[in-house]
Coordinates of C-alpha atoms and ligand atoms in Angstrom, one line a residue:
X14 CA -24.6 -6.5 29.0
X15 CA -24.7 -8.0 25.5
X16 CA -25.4 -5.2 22.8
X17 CA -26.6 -6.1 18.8
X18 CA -25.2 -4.1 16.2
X19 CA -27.3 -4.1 13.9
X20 CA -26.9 -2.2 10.1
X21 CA -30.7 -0.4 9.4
X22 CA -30.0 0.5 5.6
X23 CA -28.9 -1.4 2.7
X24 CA -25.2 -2.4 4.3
X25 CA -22.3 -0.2 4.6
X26 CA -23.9 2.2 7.0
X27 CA -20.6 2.6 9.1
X28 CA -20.9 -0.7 11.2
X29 CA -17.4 -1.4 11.2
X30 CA -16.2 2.1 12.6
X31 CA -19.3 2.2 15.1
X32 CA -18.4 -1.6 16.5
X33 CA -14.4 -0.8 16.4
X34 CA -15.3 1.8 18.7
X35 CA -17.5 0.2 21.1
X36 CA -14.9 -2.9 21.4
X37 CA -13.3 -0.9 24.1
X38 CA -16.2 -2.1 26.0
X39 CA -16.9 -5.8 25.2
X40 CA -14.8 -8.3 25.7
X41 CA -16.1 -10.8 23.4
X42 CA -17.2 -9.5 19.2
X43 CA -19.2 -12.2 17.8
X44 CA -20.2 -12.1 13.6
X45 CA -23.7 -13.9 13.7
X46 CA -24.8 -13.5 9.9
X47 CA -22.9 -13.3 6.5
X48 CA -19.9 -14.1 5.0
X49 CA -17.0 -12.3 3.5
X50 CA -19.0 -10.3 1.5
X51 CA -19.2 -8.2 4.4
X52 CA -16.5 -5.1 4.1
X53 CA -16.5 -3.4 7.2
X54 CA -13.6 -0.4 7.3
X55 CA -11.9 0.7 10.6
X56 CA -9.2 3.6 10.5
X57 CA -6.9 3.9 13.5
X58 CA -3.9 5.2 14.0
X59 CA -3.8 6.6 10.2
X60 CA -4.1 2.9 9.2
X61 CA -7.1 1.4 7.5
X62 CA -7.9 -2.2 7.9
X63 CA -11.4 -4.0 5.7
X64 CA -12.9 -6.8 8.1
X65 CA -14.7 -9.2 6.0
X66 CA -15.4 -12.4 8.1
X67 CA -13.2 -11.7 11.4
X68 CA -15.0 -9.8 13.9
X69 CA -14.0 -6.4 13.6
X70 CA -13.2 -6.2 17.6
X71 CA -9.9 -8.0 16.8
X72 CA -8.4 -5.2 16.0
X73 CA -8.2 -4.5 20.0
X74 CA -5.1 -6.3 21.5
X75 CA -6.4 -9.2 23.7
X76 CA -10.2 -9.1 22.8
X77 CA -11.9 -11.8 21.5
X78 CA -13.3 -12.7 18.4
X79 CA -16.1 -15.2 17.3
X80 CA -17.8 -16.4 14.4
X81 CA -21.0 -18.0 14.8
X82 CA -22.8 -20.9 13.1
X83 CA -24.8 -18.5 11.2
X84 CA -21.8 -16.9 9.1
X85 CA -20.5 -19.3 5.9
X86 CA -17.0 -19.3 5.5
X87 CA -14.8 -19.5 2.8
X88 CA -11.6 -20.6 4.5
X89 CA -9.9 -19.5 1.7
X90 CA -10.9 -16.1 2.7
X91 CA -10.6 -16.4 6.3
X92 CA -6.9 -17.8 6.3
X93 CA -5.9 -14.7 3.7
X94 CA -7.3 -12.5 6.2
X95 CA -5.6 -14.3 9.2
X96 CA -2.5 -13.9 7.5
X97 CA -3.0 -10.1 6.7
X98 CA -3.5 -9.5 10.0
X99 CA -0.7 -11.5 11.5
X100 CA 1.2 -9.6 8.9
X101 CA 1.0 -6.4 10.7
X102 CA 2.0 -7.7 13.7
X103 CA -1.6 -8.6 14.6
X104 CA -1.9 -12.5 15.9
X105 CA -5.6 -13.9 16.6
X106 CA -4.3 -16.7 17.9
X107 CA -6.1 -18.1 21.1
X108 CA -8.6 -15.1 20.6
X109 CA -10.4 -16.2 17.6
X110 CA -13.1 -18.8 17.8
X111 CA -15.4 -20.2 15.0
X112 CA -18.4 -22.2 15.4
X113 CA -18.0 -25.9 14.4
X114 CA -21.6 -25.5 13.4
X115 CA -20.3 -22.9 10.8
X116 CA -20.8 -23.7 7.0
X117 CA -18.6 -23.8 4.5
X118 CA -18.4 -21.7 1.3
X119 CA -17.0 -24.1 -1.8
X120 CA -15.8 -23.4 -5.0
X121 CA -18.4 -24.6 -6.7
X122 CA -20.7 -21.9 -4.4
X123 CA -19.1 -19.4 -6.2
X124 CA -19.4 -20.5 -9.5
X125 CA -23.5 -20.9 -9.3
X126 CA -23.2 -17.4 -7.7
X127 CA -21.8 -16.2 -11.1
X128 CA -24.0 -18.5 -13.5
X129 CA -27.2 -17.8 -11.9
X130 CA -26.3 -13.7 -11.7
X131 CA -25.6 -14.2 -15.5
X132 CA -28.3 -16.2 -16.5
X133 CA -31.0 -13.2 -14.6
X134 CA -29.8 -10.9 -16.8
X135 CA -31.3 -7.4 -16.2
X136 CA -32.8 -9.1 -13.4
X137 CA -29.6 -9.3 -11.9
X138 CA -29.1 -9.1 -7.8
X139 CA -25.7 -7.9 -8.2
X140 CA -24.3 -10.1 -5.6
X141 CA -20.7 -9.8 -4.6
X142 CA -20.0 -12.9 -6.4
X143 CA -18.9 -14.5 -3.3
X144 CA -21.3 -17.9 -3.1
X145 CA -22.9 -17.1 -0.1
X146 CA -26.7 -17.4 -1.9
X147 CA -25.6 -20.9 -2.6
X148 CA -24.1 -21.7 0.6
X149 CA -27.1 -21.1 2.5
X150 CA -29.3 -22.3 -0.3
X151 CA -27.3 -25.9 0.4
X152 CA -27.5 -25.3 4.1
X153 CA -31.5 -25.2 3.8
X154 CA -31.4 -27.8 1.4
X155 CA -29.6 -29.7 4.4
X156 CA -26.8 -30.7 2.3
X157 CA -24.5 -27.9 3.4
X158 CA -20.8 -28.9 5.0
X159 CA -20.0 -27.7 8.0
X160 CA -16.3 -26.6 9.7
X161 CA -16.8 -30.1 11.9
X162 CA -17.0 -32.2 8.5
X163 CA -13.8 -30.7 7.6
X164 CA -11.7 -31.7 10.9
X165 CA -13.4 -35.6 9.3
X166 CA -11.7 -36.7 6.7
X167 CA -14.0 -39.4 5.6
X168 CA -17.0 -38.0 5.9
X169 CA -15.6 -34.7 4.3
X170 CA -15.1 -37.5 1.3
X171 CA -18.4 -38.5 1.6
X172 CA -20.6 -35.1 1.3
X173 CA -18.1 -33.5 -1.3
X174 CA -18.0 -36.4 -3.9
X175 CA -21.9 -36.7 -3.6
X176 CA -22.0 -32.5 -3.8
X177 CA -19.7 -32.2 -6.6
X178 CA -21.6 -34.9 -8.8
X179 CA -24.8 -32.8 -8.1
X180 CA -23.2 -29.6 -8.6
X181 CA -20.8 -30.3 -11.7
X182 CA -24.2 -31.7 -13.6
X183 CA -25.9 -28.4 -12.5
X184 CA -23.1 -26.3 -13.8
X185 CA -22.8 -28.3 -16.9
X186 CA -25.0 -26.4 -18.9
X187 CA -23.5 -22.7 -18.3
X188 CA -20.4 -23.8 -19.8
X189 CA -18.5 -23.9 -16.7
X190 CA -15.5 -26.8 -16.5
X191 CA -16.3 -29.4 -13.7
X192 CA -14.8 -29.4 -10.6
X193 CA -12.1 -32.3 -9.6
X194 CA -12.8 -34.2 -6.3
X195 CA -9.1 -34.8 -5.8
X196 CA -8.3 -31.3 -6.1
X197 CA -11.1 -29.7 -3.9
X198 CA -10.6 -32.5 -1.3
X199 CA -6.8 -31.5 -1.4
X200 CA -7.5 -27.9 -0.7
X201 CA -10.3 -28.5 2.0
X202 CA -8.1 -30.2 3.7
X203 CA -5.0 -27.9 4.0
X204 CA -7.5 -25.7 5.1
X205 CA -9.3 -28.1 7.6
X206 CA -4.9 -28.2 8.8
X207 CA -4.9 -24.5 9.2
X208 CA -8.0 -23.7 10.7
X209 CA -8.5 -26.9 13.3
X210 CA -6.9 -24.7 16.5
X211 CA -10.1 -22.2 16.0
X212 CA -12.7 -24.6 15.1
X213 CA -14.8 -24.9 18.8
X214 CA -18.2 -25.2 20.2
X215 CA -19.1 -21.7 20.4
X216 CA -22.5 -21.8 22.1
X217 CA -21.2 -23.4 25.1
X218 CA -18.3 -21.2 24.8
X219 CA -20.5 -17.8 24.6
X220 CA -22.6 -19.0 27.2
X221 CA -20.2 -19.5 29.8
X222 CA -18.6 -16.4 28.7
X223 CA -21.8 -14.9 29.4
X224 CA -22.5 -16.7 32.7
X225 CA -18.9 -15.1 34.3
X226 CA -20.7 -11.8 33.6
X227 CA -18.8 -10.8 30.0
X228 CA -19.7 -8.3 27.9
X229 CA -20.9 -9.4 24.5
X230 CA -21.1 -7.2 21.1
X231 CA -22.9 -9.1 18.2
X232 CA -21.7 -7.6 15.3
X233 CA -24.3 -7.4 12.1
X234 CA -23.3 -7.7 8.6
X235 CA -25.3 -6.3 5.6
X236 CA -28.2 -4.3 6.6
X237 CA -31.7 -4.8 7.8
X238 CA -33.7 -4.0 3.9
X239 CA -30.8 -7.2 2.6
X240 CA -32.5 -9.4 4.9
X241 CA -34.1 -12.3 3.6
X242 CA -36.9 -12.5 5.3
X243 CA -37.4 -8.7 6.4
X244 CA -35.0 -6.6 3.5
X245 CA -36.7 -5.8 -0.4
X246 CA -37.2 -9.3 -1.2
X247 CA -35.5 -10.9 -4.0
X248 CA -32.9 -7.6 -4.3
X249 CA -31.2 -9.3 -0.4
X250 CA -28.5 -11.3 0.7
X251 CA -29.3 -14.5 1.8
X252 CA -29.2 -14.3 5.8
X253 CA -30.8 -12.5 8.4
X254 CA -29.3 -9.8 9.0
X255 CA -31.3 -8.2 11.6
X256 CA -31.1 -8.4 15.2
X257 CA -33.2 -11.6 15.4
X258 CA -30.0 -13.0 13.4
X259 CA -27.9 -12.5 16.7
X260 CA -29.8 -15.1 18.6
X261 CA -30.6 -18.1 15.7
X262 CA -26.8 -17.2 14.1
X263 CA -25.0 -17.5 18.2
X264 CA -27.3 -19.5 20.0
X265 CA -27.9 -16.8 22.3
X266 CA -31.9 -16.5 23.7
X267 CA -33.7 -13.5 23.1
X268 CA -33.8 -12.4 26.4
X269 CA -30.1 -12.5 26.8
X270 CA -29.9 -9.3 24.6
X271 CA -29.7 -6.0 26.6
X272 CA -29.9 -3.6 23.8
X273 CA -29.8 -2.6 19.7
X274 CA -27.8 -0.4 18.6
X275 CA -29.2 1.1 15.3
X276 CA -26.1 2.0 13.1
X277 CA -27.4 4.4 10.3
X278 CA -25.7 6.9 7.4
X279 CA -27.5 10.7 7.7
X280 CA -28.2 9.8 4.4
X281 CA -28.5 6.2 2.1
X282 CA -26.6 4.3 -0.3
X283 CA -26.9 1.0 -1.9
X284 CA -24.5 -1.3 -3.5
X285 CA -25.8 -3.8 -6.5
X286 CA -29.7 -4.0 -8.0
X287 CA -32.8 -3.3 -6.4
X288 CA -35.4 -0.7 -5.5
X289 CA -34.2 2.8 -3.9
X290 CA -37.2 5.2 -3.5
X291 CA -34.8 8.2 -2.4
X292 CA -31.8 7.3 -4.8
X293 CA -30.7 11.1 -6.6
X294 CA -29.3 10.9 -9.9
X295 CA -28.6 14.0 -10.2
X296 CA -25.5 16.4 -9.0
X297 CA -26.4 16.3 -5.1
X298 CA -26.3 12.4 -6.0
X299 CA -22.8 12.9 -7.2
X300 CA -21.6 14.9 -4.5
X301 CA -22.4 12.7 -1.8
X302 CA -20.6 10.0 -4.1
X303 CA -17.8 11.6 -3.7
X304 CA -17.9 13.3 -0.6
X305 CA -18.5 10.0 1.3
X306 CA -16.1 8.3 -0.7
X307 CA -18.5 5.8 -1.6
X308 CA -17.4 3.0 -3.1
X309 CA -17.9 -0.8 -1.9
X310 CA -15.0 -1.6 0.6
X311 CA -15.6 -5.3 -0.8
X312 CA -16.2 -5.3 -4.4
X313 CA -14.8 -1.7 -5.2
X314 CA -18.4 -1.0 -6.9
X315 CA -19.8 2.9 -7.2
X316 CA -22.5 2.6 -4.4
X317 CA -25.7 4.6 -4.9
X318 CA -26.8 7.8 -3.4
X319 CA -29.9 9.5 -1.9
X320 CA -31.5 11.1 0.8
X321 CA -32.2 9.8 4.5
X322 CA -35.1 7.5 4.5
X323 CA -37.4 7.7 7.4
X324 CA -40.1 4.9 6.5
X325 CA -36.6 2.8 5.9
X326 CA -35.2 3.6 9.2
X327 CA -38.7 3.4 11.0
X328 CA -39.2 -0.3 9.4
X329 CA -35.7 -1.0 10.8
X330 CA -36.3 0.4 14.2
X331 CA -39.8 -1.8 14.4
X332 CA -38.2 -5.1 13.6
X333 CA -35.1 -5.2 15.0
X334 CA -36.7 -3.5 18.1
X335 CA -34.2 -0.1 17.9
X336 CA -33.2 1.0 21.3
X337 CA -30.9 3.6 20.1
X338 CA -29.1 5.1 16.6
X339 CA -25.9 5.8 15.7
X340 CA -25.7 7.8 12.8
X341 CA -22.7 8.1 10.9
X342 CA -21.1 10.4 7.9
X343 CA -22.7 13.3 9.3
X344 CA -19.8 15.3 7.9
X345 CA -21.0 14.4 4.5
X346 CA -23.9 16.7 4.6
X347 CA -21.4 19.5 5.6
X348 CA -21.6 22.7 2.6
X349 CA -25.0 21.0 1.3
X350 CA -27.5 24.6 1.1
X351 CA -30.3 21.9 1.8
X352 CA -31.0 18.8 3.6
X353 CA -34.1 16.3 2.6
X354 CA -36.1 13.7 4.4
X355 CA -37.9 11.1 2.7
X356 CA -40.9 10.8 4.9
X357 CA -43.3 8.9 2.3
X358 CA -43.7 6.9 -1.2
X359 CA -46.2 8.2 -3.4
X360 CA -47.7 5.8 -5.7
X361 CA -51.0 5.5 -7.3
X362 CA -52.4 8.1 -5.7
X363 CA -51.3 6.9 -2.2
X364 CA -48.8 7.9 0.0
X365 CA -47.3 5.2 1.8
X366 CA -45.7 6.4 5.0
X367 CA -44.7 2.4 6.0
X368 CA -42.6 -0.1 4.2
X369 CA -44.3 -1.5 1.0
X370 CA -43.4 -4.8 0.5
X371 CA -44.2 -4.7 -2.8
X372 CA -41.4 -4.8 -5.0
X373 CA -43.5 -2.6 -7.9
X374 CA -44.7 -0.2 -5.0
X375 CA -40.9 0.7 -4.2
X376 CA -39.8 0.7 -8.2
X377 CA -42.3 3.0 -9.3
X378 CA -42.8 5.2 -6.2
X379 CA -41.9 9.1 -6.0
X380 CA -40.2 9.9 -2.6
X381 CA -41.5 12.9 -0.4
X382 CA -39.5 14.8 1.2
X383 CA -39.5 17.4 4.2
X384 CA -36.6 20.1 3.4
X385 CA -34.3 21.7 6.3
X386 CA -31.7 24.0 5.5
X387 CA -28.4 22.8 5.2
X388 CA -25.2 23.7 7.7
X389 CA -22.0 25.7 6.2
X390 CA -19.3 25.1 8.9
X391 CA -17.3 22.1 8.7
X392 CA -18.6 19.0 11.6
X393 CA -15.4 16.8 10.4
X394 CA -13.7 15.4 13.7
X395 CA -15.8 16.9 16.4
X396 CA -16.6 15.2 19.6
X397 CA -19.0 17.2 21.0
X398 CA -23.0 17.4 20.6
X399 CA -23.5 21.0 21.2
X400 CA -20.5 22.5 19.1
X401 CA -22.2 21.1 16.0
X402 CA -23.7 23.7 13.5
X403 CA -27.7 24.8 14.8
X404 CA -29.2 23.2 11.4
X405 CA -27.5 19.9 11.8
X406 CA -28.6 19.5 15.1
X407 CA -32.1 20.2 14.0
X408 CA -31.4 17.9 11.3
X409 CA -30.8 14.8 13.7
X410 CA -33.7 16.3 16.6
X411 CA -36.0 16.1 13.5
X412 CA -34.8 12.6 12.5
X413 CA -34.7 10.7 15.6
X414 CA -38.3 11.8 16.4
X415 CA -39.4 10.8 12.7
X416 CA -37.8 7.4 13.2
X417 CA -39.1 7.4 16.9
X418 CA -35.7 6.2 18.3
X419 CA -32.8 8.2 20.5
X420 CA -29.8 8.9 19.2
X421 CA -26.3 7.8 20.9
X422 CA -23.4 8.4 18.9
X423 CA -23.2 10.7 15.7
X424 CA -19.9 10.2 13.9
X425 CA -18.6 13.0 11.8
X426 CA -15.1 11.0 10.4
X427 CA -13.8 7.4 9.6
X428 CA -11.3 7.3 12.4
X429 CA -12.1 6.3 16.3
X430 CA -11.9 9.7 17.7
X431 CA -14.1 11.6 15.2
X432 CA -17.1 10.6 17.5
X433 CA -19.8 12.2 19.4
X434 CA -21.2 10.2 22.4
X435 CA -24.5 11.5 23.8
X436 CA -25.4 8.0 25.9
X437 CA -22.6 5.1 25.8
X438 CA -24.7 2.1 24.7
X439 CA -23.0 0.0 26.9
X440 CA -24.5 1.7 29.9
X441 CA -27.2 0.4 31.2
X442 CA -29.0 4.4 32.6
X443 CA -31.7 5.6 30.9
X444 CA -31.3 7.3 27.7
X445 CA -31.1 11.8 28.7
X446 CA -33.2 12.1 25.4
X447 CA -31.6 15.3 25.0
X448 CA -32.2 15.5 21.7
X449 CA -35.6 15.4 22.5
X450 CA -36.1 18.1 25.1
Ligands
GDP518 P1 -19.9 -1.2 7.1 O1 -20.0 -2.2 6.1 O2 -21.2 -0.8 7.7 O3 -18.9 -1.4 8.2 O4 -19.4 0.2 6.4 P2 -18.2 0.3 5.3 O5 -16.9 0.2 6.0 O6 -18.4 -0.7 4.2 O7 -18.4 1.7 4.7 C1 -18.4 2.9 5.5 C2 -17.4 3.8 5.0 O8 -17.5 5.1 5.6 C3 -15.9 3.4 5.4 O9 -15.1 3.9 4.4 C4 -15.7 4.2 6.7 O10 -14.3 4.4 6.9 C5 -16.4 5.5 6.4 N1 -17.0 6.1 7.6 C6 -17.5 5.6 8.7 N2 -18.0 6.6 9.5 C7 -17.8 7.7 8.9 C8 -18.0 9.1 9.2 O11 -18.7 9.4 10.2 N3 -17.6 10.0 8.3 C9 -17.0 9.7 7.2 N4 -16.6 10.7 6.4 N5 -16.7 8.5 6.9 C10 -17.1 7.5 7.7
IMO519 P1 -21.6 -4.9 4.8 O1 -21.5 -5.9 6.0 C1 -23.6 -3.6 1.2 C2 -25.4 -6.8 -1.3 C3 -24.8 -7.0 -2.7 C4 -26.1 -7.5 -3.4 C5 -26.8 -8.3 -2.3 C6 -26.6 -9.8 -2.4 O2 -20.3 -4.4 4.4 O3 -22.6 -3.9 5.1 P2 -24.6 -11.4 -1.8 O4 -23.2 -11.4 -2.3 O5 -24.7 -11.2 -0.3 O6 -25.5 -12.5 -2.2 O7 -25.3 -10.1 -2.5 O8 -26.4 -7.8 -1.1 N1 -24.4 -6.8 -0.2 C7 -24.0 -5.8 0.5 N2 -24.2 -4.5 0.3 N3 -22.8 -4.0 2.2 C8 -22.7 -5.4 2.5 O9 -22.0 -5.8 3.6 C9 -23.2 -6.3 1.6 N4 -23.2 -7.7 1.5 C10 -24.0 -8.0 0.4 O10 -24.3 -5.9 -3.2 O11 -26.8 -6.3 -3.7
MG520 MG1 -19.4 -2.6 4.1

């Protein structure tokens, strides 16, 4: 059984907490997309641990973690992480695996992140500053370096001092000091030292992994609407980061994937620029700001707030083919007197009731919402369905059927065991479609 998990918002929607839990059940995690802008937050045991670019299933003694060709890695990043881990007692070694296919993040990535973020102004993406825009930008332009150059020397000599020529001209005029071959070529390869026991051929590794009947959990980063080709063009990250991203960012074939999982906030937020039709500015706004704690387990940033969007969620179920949800932060919601679903953008008359892709459409439009009332008593930390309060559970009957897709886990607190399971994703029965009956 090989299960995507697959973020349907704007990032952040619990992914890490949803795919902690669920490692239980795989025995390989593999990252297909991203970079370590990713933040994804597990809290065990009382401790909390931010995965950026290590699978999050590492956190489970003896499972194994992967990172496909389709991430781009800082190593910088990845050996700070390593070492944070290893630091807790916590050793990947002969359990992590990275694609040799896998490209690199250099400094120089990072400082046209920052220039050309500057130079849009107002326009701004609000990236996390991390180069990954540039990374793949080079990797399309076919002129990206990949972990393999860096376990060779010379040709690691090669790409950089023609790169950094290209890129310290291309920098020049935003003020920002070149960058010295010795210095980068020094560092790379330290890092090409350190990282050489993990560097591997991970498709045929996944695929006989997958041929001795292993379970596989692809692990999303970002969220569906930051995908490049399917998210709220320009205001995306650079990768695809839906499901479709699990099988050109692993090398795994689309029929090799049993199942979706749909991971999904009860209500939205968004971290940087870009159009938010149900964003509140007002005190509800505020309140789920602070009730959710939400703040950017990356960059630190305030993240927006608003209402659950249905023509979001029913976009994401469509193209990443949905076969179930899990919502998350559920317990948010708890004390609100009311509860709103976006269920269409008004604009110019119209109501649009499916995703715009234009970017003016989304900007300008005004949300419409159907109102349920809220739930007084406290859903923090309980595991089971039919305990929750009456007007929640209406609250999630409503929203799968809006969003056409069954729920199988609602999570009502950060830690492993403040989860519902209706239907275990990893079992391969027919969803009960309780929730519908
Ligand atoms: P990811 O990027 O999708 O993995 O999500 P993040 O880790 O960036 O952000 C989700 C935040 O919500 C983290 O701080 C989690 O610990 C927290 N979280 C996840 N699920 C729940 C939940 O059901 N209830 C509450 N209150 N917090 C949650
Ligand atoms: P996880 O995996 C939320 C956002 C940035 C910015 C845009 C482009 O934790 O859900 P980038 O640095 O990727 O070029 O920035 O994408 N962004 C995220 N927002 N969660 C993330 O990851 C994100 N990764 C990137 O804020 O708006
Ligand atoms: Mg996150």
């Amino acid at each position: 059984m090989n299960l995507v998990v697959v973020g349907t918002q704007w990032g952040d929607e619990g992914k890490g907490k949803i795919v902690d839990f669920l490692s239980e059940s795989a025995d390989i995690i593999v990252r297909y997309q991203g970079g370590h802008n990713a933040g994804h937050t597990v809290v065990y045991d009382g401790q909390t641990t931010v995965f950026h670019l290590l699978p999050t299933g590492l956190l489970h003694p003896g499972k194994v973690g992967v990172i496909g060709h389709g991430v781009v890695v800082d190593p910088a990043a990845l050996r700070q992480e390593v070492q944070e881990l290893a630091a807790r007692g916590i050793s990947v070694a002969g359990r992590l695996f990275i694609s040799e296919a896998a490209h690199l993040i250099l400094p120089y990535h990072r400082a046209i992140d920052r220039a050309s973020e500057q130079s849009k102004g107002m326009r701004k993406i609000g990236t996390t500053g991390r180069g990954i825009g540039p990374a793949y930008a080079d990797k399309s332009a076919r002129i990206g370096i990949r972990m393999i150059d860096l376990l060779d020397a010379d040709l690691l000599r090669e790409k950089l001092s023609v790169n950094l020529l290209d890129m310290n001209h291309l920098l020049e005029p935003f003020g920002v000091a070149p960058f010295d071959f010795d210095t980068v070529y020094k560092e790379y390869l330290e890092h090409a030292d350190a990282l050489r026991a993990y560097i591997t051929d991970t498709v045929q590794m996944i695929h006989k992994a997958m041929g001795s009947g292993q379970h596989l959990l692809f692990e999303g980063a970002q969220g569906t609407h930051l995908d490049v080709d399917l998210g709220t063009y320009p205001y995306v990250t650079s990768s695809n980061a839906c499901a479709g991203g699990a099988c050109t960012g692993t090398g795994v074939g689309p029929t090799a994937i049993s199942a979706v999982l749909g991971v999904t906030k009860a209500y939205t937020t968004r971290v940087g620029g870009g159009p938010f039709p149900s964003e509140l500015k007002d005190n509800i706004g505020e309140y789920l700001h602070r009730q959710g704690g939400e703040f950017g387990a990356t960059t630190g940033r305030p993240r927006r707030c608003g209402w659950f969007d249905v023509v979001l969620l029913r976009h994401a179920a469509r193209v990443n083919g949905l076969s179930s949800l899990a919502i998350t932060k559920l317990d948010v919601l708890d004390g609100l007197p009311e509860v709103k679903l976006c269920v269409g953008y008004r604009f110019d008359g119209k109501v649009y009731d499916q995703m715009p892709a234009s970017l003016r459409v989304l900007s300008n439009c005004t949300p419409v919402y159907e109102t349920l009332p809220g739930w007084n008593e406290p859903t923090r930390g309980m595991t089971e369905y039919d305990r929750l309060p009456k007007n929640a559970r209406r609250y999630l009957t409503l929203l799968s059927q809006k969003v056409a897709c069954p729920i199988d886990i609602v999570s009502v607190g950060s830690s492993r065991s403040e989860t519902i399971i209706l239907r275990h994703p990893f079992e391969e029965v027919p969803h009960l479609r309780r929730l519908n009956e």
